CSV table of C-alpha atoms and ligand atoms in Angstrom, one decimal:
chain,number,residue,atom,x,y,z
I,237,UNK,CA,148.6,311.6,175.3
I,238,UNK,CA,145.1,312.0,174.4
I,239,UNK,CA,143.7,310.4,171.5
I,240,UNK,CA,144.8,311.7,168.0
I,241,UNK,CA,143.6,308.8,166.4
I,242,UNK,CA,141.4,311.1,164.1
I,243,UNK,CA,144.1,313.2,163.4
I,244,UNK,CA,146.3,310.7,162.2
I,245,UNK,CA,143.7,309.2,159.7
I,246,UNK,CA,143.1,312.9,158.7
I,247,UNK,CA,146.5,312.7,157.6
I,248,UNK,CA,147.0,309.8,156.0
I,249,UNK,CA,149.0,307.8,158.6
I,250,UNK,CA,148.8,304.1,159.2
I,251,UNK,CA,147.1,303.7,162.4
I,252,UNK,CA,148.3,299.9,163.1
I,253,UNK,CA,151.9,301.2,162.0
I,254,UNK,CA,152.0,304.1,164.0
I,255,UNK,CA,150.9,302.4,167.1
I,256,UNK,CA,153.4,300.0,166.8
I,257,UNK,CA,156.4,302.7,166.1
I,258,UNK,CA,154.7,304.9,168.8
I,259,UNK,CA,155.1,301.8,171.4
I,260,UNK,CA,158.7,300.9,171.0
I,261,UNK,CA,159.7,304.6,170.6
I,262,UNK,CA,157.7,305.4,174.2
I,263,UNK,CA,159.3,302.0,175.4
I,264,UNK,CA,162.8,303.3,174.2
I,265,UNK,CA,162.1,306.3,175.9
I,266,UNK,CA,161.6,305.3,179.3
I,267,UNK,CA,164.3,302.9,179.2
I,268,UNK,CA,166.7,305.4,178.1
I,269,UNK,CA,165.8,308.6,179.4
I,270,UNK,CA,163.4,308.5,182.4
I,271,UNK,CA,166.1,305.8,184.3
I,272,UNK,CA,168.6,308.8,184.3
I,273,UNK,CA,169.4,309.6,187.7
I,274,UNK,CA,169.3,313.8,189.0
I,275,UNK,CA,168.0,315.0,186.0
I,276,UNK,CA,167.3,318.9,185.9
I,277,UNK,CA,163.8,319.6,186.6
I,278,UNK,CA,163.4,321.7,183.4
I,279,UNK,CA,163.8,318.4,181.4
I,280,UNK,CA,160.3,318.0,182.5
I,281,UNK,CA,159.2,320.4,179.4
I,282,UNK,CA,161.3,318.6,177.1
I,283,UNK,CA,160.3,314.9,177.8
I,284,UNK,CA,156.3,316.5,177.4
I,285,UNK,CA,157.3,317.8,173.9
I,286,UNK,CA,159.0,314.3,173.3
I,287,UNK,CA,155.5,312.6,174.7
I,288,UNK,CA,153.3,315.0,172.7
I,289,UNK,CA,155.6,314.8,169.4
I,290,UNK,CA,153.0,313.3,167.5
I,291,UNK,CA,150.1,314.4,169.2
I,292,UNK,CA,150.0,318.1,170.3
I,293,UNK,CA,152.8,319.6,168.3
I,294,UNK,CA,150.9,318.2,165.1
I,295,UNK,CA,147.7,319.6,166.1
I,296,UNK,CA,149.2,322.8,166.4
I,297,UNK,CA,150.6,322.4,163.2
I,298,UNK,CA,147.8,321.9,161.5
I,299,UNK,CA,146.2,324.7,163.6
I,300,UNK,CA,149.3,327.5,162.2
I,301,UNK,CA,147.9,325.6,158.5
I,302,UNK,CA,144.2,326.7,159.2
I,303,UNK,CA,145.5,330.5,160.4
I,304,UNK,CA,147.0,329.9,156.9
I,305,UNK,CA,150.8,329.3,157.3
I,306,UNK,CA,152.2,327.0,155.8
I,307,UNK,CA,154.2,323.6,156.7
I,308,UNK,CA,158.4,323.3,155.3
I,309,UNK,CA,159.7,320.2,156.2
I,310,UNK,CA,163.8,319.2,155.8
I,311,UNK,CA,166.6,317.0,156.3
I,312,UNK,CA,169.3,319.5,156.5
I,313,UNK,CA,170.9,322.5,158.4
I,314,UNK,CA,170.9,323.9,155.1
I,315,UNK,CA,167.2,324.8,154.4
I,316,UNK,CA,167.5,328.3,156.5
I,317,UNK,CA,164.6,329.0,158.9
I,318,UNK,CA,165.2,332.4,159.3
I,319,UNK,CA,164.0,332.9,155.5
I,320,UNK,CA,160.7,330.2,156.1
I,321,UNK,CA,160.0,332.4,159.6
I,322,UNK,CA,160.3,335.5,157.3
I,323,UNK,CA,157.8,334.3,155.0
I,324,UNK,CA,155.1,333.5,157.4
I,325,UNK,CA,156.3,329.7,157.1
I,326,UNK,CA,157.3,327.1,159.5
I,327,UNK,CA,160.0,325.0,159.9
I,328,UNK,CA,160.0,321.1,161.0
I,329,UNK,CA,162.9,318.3,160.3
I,330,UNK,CA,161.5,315.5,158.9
I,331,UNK,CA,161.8,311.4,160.5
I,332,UNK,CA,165.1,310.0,160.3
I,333,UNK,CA,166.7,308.6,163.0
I,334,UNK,CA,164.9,304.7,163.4
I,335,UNK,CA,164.5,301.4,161.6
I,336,UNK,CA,161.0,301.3,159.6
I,337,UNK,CA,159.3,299.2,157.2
I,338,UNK,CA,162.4,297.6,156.0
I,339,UNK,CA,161.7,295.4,153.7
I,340,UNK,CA,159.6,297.6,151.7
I,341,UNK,CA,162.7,300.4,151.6
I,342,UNK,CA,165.1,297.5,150.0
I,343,UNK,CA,162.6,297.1,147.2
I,344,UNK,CA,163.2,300.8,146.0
I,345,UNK,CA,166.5,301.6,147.5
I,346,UNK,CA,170.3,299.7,147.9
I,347,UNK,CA,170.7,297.2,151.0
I,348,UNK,CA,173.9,299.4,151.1
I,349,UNK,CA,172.4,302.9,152.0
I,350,UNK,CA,172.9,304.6,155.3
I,351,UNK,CA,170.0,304.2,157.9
I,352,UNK,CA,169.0,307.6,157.7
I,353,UNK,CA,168.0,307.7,154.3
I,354,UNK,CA,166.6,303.9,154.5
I,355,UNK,CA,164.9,305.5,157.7
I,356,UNK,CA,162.9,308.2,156.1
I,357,UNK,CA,161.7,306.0,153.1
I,358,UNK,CA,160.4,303.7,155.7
I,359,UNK,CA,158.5,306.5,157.2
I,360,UNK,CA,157.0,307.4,154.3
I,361,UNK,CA,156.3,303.9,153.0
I,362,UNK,CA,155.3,302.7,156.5
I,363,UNK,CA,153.0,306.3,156.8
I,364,UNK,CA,154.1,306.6,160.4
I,365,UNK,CA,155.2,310.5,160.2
I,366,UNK,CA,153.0,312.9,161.1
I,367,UNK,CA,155.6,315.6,159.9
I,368,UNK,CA,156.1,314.5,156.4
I,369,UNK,CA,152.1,314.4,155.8
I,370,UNK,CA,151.7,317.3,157.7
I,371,UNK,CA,154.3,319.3,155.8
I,372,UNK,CA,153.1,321.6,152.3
I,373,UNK,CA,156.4,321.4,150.9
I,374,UNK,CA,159.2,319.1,151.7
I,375,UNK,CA,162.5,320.1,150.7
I,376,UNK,CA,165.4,317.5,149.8
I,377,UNK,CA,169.5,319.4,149.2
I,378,UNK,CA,172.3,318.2,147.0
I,379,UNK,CA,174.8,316.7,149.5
I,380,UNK,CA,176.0,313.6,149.6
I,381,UNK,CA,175.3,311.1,147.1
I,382,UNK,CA,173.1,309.0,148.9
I,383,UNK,CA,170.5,311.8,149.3
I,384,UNK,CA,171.1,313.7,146.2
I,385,UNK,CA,170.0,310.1,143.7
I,386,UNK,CA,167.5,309.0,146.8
I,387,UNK,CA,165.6,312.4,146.4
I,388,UNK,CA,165.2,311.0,142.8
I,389,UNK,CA,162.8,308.5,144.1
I,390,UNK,CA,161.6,309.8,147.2
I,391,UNK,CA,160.4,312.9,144.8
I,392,UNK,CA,157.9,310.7,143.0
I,393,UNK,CA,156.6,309.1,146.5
I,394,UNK,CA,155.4,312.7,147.8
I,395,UNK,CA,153.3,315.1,145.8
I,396,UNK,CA,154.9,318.6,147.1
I,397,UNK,CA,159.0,318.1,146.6
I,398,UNK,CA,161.8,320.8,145.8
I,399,UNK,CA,165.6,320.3,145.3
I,400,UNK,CA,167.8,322.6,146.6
I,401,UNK,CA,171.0,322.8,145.4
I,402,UNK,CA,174.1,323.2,147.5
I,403,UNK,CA,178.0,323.7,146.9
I,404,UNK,CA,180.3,320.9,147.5
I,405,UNK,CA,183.7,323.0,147.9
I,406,UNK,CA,184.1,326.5,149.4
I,407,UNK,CA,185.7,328.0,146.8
I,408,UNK,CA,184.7,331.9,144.8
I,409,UNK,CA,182.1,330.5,143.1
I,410,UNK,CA,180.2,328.8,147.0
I,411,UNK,CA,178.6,331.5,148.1
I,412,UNK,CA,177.0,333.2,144.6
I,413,UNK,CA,175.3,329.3,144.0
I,414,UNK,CA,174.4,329.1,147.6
I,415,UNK,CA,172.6,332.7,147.3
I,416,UNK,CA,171.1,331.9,143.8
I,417,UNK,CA,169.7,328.6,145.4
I,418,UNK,CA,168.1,330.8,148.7
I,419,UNK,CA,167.1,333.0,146.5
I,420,UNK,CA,165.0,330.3,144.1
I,421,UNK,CA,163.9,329.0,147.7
I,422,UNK,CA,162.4,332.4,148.3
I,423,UNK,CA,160.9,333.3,145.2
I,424,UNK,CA,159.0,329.5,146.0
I,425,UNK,CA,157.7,330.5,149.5
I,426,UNK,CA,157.0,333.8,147.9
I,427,UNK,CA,154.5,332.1,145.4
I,428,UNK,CA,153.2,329.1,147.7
I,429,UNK,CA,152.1,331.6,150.4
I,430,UNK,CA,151.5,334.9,148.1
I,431,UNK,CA,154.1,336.7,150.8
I,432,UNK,CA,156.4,338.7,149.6
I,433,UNK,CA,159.7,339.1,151.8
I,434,UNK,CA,160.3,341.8,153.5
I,435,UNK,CA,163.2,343.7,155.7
I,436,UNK,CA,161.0,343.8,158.6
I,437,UNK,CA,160.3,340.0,158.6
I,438,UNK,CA,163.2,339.0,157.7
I,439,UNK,CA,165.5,340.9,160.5
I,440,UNK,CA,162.4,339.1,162.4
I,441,UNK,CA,163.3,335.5,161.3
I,442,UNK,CA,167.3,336.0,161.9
I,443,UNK,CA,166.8,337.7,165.6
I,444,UNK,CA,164.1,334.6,166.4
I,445,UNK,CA,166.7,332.0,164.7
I,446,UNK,CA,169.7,333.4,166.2
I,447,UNK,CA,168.0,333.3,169.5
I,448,UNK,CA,167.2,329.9,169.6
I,449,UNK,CA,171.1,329.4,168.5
I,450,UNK,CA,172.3,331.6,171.5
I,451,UNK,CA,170.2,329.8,173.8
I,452,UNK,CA,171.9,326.1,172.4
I,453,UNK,CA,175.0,327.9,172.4
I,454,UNK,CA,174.2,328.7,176.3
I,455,UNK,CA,173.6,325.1,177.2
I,456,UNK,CA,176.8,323.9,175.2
I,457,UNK,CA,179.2,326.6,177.0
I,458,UNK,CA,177.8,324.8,180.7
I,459,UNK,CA,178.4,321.5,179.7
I,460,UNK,CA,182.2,322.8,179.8
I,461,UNK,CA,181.8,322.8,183.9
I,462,UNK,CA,183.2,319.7,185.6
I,463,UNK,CA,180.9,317.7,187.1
I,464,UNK,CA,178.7,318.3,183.6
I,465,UNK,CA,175.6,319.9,184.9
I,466,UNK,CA,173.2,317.5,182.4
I,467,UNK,CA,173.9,314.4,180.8
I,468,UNK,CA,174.7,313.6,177.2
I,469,UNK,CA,171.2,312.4,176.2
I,470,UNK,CA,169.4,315.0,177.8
I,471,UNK,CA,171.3,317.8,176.2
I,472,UNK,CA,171.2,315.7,172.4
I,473,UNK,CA,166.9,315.2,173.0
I,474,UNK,CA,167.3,319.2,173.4
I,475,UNK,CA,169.4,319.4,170.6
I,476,UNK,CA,166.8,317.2,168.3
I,477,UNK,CA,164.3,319.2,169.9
I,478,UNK,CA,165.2,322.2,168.5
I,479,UNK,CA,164.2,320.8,164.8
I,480,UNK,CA,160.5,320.5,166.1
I,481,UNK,CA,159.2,322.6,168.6
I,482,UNK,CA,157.7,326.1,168.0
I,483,UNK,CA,161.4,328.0,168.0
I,484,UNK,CA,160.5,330.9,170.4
I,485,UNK,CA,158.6,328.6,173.1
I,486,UNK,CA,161.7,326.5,172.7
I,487,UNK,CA,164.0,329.2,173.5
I,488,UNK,CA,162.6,330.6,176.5
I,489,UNK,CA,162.6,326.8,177.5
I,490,UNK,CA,166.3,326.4,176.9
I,491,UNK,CA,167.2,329.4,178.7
I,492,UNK,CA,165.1,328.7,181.5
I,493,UNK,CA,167.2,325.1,182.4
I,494,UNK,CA,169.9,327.2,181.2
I,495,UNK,CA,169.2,329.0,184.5
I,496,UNK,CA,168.7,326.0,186.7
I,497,UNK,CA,172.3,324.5,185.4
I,498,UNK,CA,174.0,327.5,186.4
I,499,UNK,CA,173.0,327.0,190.1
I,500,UNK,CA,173.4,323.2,189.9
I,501,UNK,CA,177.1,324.4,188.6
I,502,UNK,CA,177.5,326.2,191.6
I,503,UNK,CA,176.2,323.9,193.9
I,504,UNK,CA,177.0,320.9,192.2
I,505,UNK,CA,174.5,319.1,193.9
I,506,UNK,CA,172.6,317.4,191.1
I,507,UNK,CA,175.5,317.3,188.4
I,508,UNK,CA,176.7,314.2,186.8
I,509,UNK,CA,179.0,312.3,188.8
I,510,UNK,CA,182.1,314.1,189.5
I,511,UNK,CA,185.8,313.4,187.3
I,512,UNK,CA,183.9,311.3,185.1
I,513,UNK,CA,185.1,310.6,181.5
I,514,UNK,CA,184.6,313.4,179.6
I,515,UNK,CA,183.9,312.3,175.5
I,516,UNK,CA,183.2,314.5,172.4
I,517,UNK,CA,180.8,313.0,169.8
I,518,UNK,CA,181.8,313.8,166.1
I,519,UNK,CA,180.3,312.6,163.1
I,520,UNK,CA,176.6,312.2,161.4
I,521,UNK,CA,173.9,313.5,162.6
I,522,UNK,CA,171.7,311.7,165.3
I,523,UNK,CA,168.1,312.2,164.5
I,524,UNK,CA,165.3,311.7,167.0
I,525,UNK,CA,165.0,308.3,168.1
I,526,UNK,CA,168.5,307.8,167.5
I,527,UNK,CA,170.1,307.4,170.8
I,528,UNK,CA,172.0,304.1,170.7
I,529,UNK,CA,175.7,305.3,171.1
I,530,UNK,CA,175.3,308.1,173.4
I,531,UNK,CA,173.2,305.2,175.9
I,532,UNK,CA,175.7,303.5,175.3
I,533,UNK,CA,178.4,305.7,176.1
I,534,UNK,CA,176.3,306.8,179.1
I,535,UNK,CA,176.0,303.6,180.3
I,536,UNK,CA,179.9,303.4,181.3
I,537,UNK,CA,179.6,306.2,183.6
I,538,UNK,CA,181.2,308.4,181.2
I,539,UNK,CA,179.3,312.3,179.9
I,540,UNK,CA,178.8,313.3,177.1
I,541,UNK,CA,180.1,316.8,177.0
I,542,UNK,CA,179.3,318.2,173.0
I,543,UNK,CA,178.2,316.7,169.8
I,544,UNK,CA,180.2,317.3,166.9
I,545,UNK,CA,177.1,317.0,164.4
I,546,UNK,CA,174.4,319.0,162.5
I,547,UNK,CA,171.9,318.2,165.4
I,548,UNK,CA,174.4,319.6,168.0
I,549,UNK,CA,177.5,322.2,167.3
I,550,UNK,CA,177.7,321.7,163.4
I,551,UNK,CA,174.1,322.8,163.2
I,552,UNK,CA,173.8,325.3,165.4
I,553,UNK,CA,177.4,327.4,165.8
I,554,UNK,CA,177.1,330.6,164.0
I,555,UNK,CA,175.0,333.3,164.6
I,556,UNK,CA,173.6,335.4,161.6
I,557,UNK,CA,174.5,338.7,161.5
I,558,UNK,CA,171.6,340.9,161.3
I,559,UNK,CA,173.2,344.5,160.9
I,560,UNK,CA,172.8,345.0,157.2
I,561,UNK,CA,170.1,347.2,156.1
I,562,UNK,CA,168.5,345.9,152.9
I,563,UNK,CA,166.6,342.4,152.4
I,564,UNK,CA,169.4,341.8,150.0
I,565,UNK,CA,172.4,342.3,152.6
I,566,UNK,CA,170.5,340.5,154.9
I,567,UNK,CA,170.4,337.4,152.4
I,568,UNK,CA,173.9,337.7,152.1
I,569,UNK,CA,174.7,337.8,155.9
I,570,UNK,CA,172.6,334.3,155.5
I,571,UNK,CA,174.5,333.3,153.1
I,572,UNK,CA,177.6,334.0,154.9
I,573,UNK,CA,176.4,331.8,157.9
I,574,UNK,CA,175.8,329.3,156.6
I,575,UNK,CA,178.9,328.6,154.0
I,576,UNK,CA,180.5,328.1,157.1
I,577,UNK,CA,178.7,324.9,157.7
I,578,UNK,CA,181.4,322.3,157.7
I,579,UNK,CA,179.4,319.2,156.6
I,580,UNK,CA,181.7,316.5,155.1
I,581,UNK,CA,180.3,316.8,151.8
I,582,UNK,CA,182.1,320.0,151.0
I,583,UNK,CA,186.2,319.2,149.6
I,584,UNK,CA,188.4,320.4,151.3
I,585,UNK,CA,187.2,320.3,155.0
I,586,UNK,CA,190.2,321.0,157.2
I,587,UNK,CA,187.4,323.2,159.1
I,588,UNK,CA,185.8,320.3,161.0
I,589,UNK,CA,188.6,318.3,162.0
I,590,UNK,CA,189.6,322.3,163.5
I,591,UNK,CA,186.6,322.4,165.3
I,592,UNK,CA,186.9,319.2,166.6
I,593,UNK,CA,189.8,320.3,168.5
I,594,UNK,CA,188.5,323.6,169.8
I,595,UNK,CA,185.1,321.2,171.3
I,596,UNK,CA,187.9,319.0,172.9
I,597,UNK,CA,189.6,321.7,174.7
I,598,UNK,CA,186.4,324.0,175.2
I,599,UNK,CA,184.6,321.3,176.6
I,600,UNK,CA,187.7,319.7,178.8
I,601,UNK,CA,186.7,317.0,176.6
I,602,UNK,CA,189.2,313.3,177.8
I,603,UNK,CA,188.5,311.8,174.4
I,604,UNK,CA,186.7,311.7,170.9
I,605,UNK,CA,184.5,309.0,169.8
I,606,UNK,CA,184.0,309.1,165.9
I,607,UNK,CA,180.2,308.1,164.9
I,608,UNK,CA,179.9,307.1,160.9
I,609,UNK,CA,176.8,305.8,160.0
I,610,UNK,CA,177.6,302.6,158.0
I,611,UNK,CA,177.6,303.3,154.2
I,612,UNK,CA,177.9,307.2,154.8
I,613,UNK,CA,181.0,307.9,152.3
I,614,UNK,CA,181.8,311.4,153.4
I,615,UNK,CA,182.0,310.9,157.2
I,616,UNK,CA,183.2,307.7,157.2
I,617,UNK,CA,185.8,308.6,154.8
I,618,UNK,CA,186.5,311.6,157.0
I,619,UNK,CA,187.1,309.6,160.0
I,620,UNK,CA,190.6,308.7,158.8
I,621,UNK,CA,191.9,312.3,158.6
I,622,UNK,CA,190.4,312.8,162.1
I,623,UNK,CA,191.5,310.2,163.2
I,624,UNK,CA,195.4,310.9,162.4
I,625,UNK,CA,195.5,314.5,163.2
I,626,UNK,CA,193.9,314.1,166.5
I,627,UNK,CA,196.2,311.0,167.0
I,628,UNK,CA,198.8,313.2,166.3
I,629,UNK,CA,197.8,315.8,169.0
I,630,UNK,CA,197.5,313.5,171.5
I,631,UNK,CA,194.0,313.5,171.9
I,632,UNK,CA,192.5,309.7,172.2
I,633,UNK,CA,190.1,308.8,169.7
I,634,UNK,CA,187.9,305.7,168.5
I,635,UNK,CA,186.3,305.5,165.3
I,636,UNK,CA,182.5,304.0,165.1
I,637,UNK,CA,180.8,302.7,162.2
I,638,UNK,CA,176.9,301.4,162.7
I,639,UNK,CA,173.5,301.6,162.0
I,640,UNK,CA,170.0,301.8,163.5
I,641,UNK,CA,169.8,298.1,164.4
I,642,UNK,CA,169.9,296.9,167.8
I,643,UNK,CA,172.3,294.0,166.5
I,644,UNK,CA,175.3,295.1,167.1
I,645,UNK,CA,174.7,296.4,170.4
I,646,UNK,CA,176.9,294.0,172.5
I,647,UNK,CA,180.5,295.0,170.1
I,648,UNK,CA,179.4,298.4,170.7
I,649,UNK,CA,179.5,298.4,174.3
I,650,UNK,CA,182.9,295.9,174.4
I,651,UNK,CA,184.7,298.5,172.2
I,652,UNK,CA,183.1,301.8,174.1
I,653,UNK,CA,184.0,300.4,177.7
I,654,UNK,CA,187.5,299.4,176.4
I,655,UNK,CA,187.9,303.3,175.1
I,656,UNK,CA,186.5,304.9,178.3
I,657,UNK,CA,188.6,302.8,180.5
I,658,UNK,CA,192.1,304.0,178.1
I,659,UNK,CA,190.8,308.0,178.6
I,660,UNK,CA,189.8,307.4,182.4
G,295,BJ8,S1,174.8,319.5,156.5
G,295,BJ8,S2,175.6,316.2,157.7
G,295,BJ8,S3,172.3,317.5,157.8
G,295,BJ8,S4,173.9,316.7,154.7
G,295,BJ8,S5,174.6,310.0,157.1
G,295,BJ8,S6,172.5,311.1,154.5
G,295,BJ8,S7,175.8,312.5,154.8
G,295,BJ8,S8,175.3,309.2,153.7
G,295,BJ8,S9,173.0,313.8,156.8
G,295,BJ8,FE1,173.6,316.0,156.8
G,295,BJ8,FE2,173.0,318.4,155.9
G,295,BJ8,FE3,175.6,317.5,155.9
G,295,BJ8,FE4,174.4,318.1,158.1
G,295,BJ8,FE5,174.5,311.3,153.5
G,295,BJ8,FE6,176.0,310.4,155.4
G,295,BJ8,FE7,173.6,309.4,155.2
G,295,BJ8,FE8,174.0,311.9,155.9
């Protein structure tokens, strides 16, 4: 990487901090990802995006800022991109997914709060993320709990904040308050950047959006193939990549190893090991760096075949539909994509635990390993209904409850291996 060191003091970052986070997370890196054996050769792009996170992807950033567009970071599938891409805006997903500055995070915030929430605090007290100093607006939701009272304080630690409010049941009343809230989210692009929305741009935003869906969607559908064409990891990184890189660049990129997994698939020279163990990952959301279970999983032998989460299939399943021809059906066709989103905030959510099944047998998925980030009430509560009714199916789960630390690393892999050996 060449040296951004300007760049970063431009924006605010601690330079001693972010060297520090920049080393373990390259260290990380190579021990996790670049030890992979037959990787496609069109990971190449993705592990230079990885490398260049913080370096080139910011400067272009902040070169879209000077062309005069303007920044949105997020935390959830929620915020929709096809309405920030419509507005001459783009969209990044804020740090979340590593240990940072600890001790400062428990002086504002519970011991007892999940990781990802301590994790973004620590970014922001640590200043180690280029995308949450880099961002003009950062925008918190109304889900669970945790985020909803933690957005209380993080609103007073960042000078450009907005709430958006979300449902937490499905019923008649979901999709009005879900409109009115993407509407208020418009009307505040529409008077940060002096655009106003159009059809055109709009129908622009959705076809770019559902692109980049289609092309995830591709890469999910080849993972069905046994032997998996592409490991686990390599298809979550993509997965986590989607929430940073420019969205048509990335696309083309997807498709592309798309293209080289198809002949792998019919080769099968380069695919994971043949009749290996075959596991589902359902649960919270794995932001970038968070890659301890799937290593570990990975590590048994067994593949990763789908990701039951918002950076995976949760996020990414629907398509919009883009044949309604006013900016106003359009915002309902947006609306109607994503109520389906079946997060475990919302009551009832018989959806997921569906879904889950239809991964397992799309995906000739052996088993399903249940990730709850500790201290995360609605997925960890969750896990017990999936739990029984896959039980009840017959397909072989194992519930997982962690966090970001490296501490329990040793139970995790006892109980893992013990799991994969049962679905062998
Ligand atoms: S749509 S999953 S991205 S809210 S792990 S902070 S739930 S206590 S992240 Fe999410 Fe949107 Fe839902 Fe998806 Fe709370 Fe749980 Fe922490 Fe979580």
């Amino acid at each position: 990487m060449a040296d951004y060191t300007q760049m970063w003091s431009e924006l605010g970052l601690d330079n001693d901090n972010h060297n520090a986070l920049l080393e373990n997370l390259g260290g990380a890196y190579q021990a996790i990802f670049m030890t992979q054996k037959s990787r496609p050769q069109g990971m190449g792009y993705f592990d230079f995006v990885m490398s260049e996170a913080h370096g080139l992807r910011i400067q272009e950033l902040r070169d879209e800022q000077a062309a005069g567009r303007k920044i949105i970071g997020s935390f959830c599938v929620f915020v929709p991109e096809e309405i920030i891409l419509a507005l001459g805006c783009t969209s990044v997903g804020l740090c979340a997914g590593a240990d940072f500055a600890q001790e400062e995070v428990e002086k504002v915030l519970p011991r007892n709060t999940c990781s990802l929430i301590k994790s973004f605090f620590g970014f922001k007290l640590g200043k180690v993320c280029p995308y949450m100093e880099v961002s003009d607006l950062i925008v918190g939701e109304n889900t669970c709990d945790g985020k909803k009272k933690s957005f209380e304080i993080y609103s007073q630690m960042v000078p450009n904040f907005y709430q958006m409010d979300l449902p937490q049941t499905k019923n008649g009343g979901a999709k009005p308050m879900l409109k009115n809230e993407f509407t208020a989210f418009i009307s505040k692009l529409e008077q940060m950047t002096g655009n106003k929305l159009t059809y055109e741009a709009l129908k622009q935003g959705i076809d770019t959006v559902n692109a980049k869906r289609k092309a995830l969607h591709r890469l999910s559908n080849l993972r069905a193939a046994n032997p998996a064409p592409i490991s686990g990891l390599d298809a979550l990184l993509i997965n986590q990549m989607a929430f940073l890189d420019n969205p048509i660049r990335f696309t083309e990129k997807v498709n592309a190893l798309c293209d080289e997994l198809e002949t792998i698939i019919a080769s099968k020279e380069g695919a994971k090991t043949v009749n290996a163990p075959r596991v589902i990952i359902s649960g919270c959301p794995m932001a970038i760096p968070n890659w301890k279970l799937p290593a570990i999983i990975e590590s048994t032998g067994a593949v990763i075949v789908g990701e039951e989460s918002c950076i995976g299939e949760r996020g990414q399943r629907n398509v919009t539909a883009d044949t309604a021809t006013t900016v106003d059906g359009l915002i309902d066709a947006i609306v109607d994509r994503y109520i389906n989103i079946d997060c475990a905030v919302f009551t009832p959510n018989q959806e997921r635990v569906d879904h889950i099944q239809e991964m397992v047998k799309n995906y000739n998925a052996d088993g399903v390993i249940h990730y709850g980030l500790q201290f995360c009430q609605p997925y960890i509560m969750e896990s017990f209904s999936v739990e029984k009714e896959l039980e009840n199916k017959g397909i072989p789960v194992i519930r997982i409850e962690t966090d970001y630390s490296q501490e329990d690393m040793g139970q995790l892999s006892t109980r893992v291996e013990a799991f994969i050996e049962i679905i062998k």
